[in-house]
XYZ file of N, CA, C and O in Angstrom:
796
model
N 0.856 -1.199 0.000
C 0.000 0.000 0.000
C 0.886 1.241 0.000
O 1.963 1.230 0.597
N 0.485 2.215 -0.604
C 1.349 3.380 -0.916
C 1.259 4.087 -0.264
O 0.132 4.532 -0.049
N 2.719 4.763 0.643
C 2.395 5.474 1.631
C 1.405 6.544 1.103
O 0.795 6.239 0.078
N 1.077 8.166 1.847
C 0.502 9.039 1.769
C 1.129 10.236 1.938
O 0.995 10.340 3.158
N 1.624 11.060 1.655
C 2.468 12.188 2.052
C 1.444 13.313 3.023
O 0.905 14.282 2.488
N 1.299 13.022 4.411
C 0.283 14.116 4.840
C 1.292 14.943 5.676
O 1.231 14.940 6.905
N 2.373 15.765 4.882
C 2.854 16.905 6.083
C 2.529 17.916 5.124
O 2.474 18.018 3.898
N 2.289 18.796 6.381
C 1.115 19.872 6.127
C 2.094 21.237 5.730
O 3.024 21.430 6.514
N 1.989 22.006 4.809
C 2.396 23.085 4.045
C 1.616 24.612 4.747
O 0.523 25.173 4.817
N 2.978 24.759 5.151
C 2.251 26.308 5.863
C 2.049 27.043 4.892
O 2.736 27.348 3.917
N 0.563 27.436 5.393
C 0.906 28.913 3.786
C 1.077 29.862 4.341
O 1.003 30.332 5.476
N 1.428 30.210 2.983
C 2.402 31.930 2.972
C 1.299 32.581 3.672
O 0.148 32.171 3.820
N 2.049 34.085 4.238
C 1.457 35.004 4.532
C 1.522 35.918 4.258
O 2.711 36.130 4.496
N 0.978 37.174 3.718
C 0.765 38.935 3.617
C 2.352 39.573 4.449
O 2.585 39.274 5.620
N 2.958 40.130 3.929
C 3.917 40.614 5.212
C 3.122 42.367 5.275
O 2.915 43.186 4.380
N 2.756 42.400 7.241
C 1.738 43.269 6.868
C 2.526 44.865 7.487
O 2.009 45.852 8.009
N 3.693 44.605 7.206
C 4.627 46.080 7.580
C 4.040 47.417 6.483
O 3.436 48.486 6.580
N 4.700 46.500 5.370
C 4.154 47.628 4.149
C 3.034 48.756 4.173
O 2.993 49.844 3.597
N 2.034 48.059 5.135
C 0.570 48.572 5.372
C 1.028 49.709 6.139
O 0.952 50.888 5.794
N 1.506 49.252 7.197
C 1.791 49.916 8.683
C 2.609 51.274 8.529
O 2.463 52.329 9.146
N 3.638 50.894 7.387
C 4.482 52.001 7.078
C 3.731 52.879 6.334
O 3.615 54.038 6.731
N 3.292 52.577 5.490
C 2.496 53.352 4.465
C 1.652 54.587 5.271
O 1.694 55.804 5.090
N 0.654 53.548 6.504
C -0.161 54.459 6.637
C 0.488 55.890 7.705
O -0.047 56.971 7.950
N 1.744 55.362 8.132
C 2.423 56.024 9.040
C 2.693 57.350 8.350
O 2.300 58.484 8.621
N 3.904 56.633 6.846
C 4.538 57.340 6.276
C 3.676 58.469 5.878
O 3.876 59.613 6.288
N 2.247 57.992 4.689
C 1.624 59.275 4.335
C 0.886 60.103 5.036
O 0.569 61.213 4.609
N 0.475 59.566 6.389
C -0.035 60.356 6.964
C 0.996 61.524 7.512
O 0.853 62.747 7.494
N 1.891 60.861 7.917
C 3.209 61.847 8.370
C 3.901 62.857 7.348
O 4.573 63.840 7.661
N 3.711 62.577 6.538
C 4.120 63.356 5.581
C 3.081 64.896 5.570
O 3.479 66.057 5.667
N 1.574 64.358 5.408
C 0.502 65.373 5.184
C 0.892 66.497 6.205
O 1.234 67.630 5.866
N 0.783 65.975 7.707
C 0.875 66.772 8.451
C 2.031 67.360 8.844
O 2.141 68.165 9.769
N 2.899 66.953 8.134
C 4.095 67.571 8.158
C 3.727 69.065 7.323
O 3.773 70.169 7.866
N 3.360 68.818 5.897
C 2.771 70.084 4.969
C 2.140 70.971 6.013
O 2.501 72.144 5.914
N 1.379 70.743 6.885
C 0.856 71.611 7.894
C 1.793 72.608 8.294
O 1.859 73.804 8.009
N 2.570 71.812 9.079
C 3.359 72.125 10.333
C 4.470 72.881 9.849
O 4.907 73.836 10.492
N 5.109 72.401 8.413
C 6.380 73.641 7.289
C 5.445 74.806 7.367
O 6.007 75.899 7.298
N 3.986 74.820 7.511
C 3.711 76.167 7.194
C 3.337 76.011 5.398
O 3.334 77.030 4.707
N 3.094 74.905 4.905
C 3.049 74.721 3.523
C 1.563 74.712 2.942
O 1.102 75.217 1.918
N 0.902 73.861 4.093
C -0.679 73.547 3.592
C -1.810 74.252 4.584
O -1.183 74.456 5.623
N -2.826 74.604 4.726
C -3.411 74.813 6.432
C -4.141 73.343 6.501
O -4.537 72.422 5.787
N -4.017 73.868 8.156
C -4.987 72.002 8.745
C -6.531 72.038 7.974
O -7.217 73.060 7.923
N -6.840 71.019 7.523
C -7.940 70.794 7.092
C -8.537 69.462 7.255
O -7.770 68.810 7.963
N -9.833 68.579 6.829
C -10.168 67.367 6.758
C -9.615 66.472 5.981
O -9.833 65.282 6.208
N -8.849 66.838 4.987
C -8.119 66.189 4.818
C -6.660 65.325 5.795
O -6.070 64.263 5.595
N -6.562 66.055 6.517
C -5.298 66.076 7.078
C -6.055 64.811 8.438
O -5.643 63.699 8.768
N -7.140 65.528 8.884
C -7.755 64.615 10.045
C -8.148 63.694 9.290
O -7.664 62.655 9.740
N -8.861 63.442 8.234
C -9.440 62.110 7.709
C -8.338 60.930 7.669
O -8.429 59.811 8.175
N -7.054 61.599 6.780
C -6.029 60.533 6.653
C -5.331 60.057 7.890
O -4.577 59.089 7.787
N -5.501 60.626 9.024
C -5.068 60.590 10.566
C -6.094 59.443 11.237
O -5.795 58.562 12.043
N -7.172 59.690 10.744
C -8.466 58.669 11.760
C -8.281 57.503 10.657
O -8.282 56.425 11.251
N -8.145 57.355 9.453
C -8.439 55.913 8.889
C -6.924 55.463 8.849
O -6.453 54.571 9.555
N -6.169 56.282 7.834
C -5.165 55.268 7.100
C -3.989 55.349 8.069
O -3.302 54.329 8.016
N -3.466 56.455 9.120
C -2.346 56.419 9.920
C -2.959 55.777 10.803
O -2.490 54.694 11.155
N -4.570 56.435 11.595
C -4.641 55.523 12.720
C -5.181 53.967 12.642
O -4.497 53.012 13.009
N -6.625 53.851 12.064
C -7.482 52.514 11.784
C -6.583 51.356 11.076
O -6.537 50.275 11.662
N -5.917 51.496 9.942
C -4.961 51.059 8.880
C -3.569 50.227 9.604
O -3.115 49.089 9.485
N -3.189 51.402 10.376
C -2.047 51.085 11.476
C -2.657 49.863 12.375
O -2.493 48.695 12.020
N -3.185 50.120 13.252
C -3.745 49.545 14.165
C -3.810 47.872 13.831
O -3.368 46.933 14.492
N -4.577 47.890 12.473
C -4.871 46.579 11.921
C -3.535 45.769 11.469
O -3.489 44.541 11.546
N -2.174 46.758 10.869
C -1.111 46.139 10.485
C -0.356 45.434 11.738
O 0.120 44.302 11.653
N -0.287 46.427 13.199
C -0.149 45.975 14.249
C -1.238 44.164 14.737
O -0.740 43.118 15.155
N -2.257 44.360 14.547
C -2.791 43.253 14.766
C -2.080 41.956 14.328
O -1.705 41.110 15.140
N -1.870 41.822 12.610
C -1.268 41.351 11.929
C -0.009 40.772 12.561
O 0.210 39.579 12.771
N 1.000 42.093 12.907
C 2.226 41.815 13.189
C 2.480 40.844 14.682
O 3.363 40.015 14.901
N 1.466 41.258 15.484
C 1.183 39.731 16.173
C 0.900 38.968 16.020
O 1.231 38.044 16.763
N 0.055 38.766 14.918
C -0.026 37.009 14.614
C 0.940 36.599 14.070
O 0.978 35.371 13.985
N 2.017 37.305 13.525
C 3.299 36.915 12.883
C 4.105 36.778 14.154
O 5.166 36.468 13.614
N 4.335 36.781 15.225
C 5.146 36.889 16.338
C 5.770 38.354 16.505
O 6.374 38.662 17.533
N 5.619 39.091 15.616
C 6.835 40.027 15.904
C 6.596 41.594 16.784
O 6.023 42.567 16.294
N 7.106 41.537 17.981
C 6.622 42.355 18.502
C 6.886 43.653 18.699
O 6.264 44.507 19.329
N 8.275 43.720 17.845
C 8.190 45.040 17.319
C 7.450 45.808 17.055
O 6.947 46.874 17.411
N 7.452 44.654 15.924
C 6.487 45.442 14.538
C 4.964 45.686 15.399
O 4.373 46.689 14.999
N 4.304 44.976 16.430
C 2.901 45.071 16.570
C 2.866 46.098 17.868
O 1.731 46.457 18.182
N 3.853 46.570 18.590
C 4.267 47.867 19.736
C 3.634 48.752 18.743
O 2.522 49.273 18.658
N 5.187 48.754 17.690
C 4.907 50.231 17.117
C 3.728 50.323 15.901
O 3.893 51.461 15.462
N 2.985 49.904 15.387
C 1.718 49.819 14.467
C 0.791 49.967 15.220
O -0.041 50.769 14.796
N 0.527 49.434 16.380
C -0.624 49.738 17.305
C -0.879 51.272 18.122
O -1.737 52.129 18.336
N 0.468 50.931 18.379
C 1.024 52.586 19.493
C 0.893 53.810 18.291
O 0.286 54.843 18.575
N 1.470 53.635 17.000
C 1.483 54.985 16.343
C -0.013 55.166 15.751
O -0.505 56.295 15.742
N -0.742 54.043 15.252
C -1.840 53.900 14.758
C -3.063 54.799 15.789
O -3.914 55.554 15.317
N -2.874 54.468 17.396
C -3.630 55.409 18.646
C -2.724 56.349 18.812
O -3.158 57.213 19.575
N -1.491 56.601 18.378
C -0.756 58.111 18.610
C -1.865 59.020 17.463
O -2.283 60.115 17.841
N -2.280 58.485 16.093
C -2.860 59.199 15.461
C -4.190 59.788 15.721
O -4.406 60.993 15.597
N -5.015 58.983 16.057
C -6.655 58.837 16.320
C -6.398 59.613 17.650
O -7.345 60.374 17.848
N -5.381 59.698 18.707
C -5.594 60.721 19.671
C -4.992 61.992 19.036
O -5.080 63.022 19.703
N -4.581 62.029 18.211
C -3.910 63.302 17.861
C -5.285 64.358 16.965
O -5.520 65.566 16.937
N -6.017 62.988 16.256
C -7.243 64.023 15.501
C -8.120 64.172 17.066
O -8.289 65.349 17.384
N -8.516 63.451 17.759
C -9.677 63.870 18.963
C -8.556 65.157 19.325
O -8.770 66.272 18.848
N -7.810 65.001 19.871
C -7.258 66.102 20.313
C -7.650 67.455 19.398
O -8.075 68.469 19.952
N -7.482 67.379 18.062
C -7.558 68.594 17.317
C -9.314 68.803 17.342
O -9.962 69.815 17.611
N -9.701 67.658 17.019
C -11.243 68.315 17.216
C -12.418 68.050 18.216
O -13.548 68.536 18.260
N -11.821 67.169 18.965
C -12.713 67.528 20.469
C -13.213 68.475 20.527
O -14.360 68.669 20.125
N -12.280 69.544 21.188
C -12.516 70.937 21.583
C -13.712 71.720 20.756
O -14.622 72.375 21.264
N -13.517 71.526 19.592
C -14.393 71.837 18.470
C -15.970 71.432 18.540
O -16.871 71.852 17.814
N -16.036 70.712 19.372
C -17.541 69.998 19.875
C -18.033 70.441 21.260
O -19.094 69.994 21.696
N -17.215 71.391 22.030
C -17.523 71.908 22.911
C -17.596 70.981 24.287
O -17.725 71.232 25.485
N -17.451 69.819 23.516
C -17.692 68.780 25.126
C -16.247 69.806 26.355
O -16.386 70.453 27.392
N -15.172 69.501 25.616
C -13.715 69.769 26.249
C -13.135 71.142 25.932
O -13.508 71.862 25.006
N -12.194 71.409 26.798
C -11.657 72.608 26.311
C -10.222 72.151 25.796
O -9.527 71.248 26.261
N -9.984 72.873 24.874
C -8.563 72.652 24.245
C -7.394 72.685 25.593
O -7.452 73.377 26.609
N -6.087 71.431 25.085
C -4.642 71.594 25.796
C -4.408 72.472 25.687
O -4.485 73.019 24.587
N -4.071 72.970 26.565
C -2.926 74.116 26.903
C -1.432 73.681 25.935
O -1.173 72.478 25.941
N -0.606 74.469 25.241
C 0.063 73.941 25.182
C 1.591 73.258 25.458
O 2.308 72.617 24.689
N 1.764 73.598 26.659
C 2.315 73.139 27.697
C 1.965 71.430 28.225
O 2.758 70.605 28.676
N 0.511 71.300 27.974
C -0.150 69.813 28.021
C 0.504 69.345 26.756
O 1.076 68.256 26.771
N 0.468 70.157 25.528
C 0.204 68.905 23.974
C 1.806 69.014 23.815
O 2.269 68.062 23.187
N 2.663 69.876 24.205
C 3.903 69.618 24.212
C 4.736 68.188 25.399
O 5.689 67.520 24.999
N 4.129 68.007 26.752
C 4.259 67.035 27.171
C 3.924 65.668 26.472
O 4.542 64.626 26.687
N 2.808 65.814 25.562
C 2.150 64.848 25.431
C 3.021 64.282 23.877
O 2.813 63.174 23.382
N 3.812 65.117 23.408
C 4.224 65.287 22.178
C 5.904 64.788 22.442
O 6.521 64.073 21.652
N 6.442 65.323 23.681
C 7.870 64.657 24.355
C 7.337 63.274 24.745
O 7.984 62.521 24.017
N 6.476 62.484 25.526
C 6.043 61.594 25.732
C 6.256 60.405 24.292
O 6.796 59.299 24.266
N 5.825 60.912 23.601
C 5.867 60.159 22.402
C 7.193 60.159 21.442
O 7.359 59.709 20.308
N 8.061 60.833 22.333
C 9.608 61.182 21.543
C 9.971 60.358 22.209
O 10.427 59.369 21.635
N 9.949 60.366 23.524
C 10.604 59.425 24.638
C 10.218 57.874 24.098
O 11.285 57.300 23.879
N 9.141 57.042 23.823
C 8.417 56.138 23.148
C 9.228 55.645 22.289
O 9.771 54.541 22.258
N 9.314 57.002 21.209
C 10.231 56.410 19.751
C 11.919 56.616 20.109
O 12.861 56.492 19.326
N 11.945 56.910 21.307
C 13.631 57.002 21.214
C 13.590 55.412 21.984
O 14.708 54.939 21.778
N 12.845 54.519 22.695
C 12.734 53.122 22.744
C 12.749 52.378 21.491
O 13.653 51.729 20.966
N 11.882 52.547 21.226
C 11.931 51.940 19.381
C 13.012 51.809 18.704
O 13.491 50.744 18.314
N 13.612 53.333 18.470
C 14.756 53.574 17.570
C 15.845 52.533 18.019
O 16.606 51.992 17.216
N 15.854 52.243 19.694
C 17.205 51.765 20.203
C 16.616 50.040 19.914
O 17.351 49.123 20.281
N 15.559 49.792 19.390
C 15.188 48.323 18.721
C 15.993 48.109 17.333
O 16.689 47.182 16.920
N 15.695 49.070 16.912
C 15.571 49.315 15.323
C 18.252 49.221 15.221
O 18.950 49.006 14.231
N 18.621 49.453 16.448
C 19.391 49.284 16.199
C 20.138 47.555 15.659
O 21.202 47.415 15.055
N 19.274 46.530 16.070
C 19.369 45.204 15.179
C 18.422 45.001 14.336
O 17.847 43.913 14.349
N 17.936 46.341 13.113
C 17.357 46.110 11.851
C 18.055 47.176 11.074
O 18.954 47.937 11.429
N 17.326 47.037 9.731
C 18.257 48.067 8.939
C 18.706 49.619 8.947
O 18.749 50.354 9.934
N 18.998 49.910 7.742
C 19.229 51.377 8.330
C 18.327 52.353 7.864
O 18.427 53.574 7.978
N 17.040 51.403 7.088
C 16.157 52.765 6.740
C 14.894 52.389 8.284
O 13.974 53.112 8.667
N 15.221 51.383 8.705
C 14.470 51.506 10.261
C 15.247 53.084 11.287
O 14.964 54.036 12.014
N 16.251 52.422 10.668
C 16.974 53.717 12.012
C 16.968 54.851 11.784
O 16.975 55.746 12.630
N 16.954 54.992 10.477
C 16.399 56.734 9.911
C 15.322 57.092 9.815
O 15.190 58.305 9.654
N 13.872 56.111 9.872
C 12.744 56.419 10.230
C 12.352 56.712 11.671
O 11.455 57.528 11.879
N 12.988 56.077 12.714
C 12.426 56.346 14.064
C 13.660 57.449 14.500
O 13.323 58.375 15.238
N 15.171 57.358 14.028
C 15.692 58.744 14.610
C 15.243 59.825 14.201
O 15.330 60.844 14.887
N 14.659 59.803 12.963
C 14.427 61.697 12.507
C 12.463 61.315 13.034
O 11.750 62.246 12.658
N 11.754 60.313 13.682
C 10.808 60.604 13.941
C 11.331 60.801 15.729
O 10.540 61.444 16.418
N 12.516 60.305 16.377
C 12.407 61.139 17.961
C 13.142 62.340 17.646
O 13.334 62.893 18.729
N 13.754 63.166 16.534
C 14.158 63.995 16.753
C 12.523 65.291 16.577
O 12.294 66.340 17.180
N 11.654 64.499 15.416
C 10.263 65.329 15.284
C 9.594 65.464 16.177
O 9.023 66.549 16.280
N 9.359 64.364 17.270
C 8.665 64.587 18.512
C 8.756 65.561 19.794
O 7.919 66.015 20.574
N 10.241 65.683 19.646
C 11.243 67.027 20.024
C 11.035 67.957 19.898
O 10.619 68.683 20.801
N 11.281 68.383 18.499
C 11.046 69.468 18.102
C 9.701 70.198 18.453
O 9.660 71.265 19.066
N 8.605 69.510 17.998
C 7.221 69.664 18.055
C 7.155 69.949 19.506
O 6.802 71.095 19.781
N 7.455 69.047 20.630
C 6.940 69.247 21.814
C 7.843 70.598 22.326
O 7.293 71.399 23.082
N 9.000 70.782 21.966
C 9.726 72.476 22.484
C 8.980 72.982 22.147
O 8.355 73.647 22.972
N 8.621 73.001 20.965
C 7.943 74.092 20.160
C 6.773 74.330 20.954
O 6.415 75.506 20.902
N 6.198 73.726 21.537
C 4.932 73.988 22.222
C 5.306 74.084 23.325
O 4.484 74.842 23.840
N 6.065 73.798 24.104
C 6.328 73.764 25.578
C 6.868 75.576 25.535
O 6.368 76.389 26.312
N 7.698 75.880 24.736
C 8.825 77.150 24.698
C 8.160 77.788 23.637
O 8.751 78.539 22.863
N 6.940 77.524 23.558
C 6.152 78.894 22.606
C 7.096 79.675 21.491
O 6.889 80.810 21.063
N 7.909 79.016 21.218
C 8.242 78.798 19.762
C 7.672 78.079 18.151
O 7.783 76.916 17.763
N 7.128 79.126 17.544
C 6.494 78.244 16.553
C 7.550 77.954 15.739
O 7.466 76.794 15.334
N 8.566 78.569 15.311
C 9.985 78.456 14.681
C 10.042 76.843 14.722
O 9.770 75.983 13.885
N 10.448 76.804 15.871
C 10.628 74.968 16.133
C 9.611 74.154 15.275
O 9.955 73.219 14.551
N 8.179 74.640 15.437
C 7.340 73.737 14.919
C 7.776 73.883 13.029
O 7.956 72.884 12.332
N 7.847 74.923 12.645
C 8.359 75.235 11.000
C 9.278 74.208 10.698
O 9.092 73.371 9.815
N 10.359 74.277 11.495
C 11.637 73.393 11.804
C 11.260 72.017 11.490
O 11.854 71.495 10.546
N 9.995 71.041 12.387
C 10.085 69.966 12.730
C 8.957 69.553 11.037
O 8.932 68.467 10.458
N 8.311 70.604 10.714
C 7.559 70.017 9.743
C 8.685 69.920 8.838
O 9.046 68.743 8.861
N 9.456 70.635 8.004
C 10.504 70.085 7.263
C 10.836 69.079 7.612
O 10.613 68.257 6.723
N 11.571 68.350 9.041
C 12.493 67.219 9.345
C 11.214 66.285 8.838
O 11.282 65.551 7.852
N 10.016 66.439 9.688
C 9.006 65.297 9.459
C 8.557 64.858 7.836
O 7.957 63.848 7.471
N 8.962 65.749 7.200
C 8.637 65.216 6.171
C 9.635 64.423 5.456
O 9.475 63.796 4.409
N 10.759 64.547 6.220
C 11.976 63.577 5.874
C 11.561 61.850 6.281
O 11.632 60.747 5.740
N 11.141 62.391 7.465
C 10.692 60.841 8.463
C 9.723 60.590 7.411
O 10.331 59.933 6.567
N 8.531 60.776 7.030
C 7.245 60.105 6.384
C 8.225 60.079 5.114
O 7.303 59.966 4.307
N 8.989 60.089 4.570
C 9.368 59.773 3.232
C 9.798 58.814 3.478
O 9.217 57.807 3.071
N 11.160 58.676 4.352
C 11.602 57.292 4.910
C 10.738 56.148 4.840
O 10.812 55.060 4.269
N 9.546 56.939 5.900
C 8.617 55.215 5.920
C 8.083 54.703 4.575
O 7.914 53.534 4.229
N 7.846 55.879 3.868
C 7.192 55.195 2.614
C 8.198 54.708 2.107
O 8.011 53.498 2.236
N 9.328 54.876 1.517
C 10.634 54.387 1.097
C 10.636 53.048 1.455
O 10.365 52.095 0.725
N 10.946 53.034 2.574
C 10.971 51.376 2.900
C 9.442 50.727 2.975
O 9.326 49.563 3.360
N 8.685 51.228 2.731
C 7.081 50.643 2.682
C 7.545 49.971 0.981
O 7.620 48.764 0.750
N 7.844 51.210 -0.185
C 8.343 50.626 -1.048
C 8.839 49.270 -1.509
O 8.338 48.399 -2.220
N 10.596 49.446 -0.528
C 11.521 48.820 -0.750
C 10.800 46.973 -0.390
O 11.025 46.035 -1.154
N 10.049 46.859 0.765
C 9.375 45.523 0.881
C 8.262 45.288 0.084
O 8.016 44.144 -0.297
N 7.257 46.638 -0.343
C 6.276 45.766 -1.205
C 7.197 45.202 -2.603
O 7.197 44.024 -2.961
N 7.981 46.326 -3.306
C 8.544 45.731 -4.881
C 9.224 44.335 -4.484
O 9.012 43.353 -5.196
N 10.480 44.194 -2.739
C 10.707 42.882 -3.117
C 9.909 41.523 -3.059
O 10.229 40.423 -3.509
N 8.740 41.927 -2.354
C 7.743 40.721 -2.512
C 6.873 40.138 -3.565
O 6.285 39.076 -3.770
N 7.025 41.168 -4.086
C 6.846 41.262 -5.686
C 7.615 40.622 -6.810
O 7.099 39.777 -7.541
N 9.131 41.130 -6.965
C 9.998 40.623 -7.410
C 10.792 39.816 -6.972
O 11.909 39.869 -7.487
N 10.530 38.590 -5.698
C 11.451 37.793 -5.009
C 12.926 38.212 -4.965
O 13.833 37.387 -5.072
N 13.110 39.406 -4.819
C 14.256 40.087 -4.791
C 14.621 41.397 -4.177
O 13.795 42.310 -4.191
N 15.891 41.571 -3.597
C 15.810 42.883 -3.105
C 15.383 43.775 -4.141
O 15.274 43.055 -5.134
N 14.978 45.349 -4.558
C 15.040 45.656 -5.387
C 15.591 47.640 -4.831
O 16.394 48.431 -5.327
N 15.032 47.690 -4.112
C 15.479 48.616 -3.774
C 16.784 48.697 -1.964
O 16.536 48.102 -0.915
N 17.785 49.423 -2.176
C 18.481 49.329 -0.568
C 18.154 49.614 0.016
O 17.601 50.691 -0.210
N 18.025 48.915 1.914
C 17.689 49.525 2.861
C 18.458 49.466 4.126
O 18.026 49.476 5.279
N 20.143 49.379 3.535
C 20.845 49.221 5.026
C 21.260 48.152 4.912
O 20.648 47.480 4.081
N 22.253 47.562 5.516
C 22.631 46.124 6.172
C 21.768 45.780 6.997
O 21.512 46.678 7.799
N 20.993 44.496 7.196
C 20.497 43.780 8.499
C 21.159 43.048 9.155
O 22.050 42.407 8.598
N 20.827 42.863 11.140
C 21.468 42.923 11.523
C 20.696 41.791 12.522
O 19.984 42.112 13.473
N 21.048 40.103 12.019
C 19.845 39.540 12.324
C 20.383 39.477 14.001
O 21.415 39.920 14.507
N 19.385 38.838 14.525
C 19.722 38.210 16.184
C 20.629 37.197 16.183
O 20.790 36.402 15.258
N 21.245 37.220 17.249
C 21.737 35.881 17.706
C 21.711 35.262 18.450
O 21.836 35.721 19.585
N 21.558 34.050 18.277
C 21.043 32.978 19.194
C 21.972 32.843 20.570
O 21.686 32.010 21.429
């Protein structure tokens, strides 16, 4: 009788970073246009903040736990609710329930989240190097932004929208660089040396 071959074939999976970056990257980018002083805040800017940086994120984070990786599902979850509190924040107030931060509050709240990604970044030191240029020029943006509000300097904030739009390019860059190689079973674009673990 002929044996049977029953070992079981994992299937592939979605790698769901691409998502995560994406929604990071373009959202970060938009509101960066804000913050240079380039675009004014509008619904646009909150819409892409509540679905594709925050909702979008959130879900890539989900993902990235069922893959084990808990990097990836910290920071997709955490930046995905850094966003969705960042639009309530802008339009709460606007509904009269709350009164607007002081900004002395949204500058704490804005170092808080520098402090966050300067954890991250020091992850990102055993991955590549467009990881490490996305989370250093995003704790140097969180910086900026929160002086800027703490030290009633808007200068700073002018400042940080330029840098930030460096950071949201980054992420899309490497959002890029993994969708084309999954695409083309090949690297196709560079992103650094990796720098796997060791056992």
């Amino acid at each position: 009788m002929a044996q049977t071959d029953l070992t079981l074939h994992t299937p592939l999976r979605a790698n769901p970073a691409p998502l995560g970056l994406m929604g990071f990257g373009m959202t970060t980018i938009l509101l960066n246009l804000h913050n240079a002083g380039l675009v004014p805040m509008g619904s646009a800017i909150l819409a892409m903040g509540l679905l594709f940086g925050g909702i979008a994120q959130i879900i890539a984070g989900i993902l990235e736990y069922d893959a084990g990786n808990t990097f990836g599902m910290t920071a997709f979850i955490s930046y995905g609710a850094f966003w969705l509190t960042l639009v309530a924040l802008i339009a709460m107030p606007h509904t009269g329930i709350v009164p607007a931060s002081s900004p002395a509050l949204v500058g704490s709240y804005l170092l808080l989240w520098g402090l966050f990604s300067f954890i991250l970044f020091l992850g990102t030191l055993r991955a590549t190097r467009a990881h490490q240029i996305i989370f250093g020029t995003l704790v140097i943006l969180f910086a900026l932004l929160g002086l800027g509000d703490l030290l009633g300097q808007p200068g700073l904030t002018v400042i940080a929208g330029y840098e930030g739009l460096v950071c949201g390019l980054s992420a899309v860059y490497l959002a890029a660089a993994e969708i084309l190689e999954a695409q083309f079973k090949c690297p196709v674009l560079p992103v650094g040396p990796y720098k796997p673990a060791t056992a």
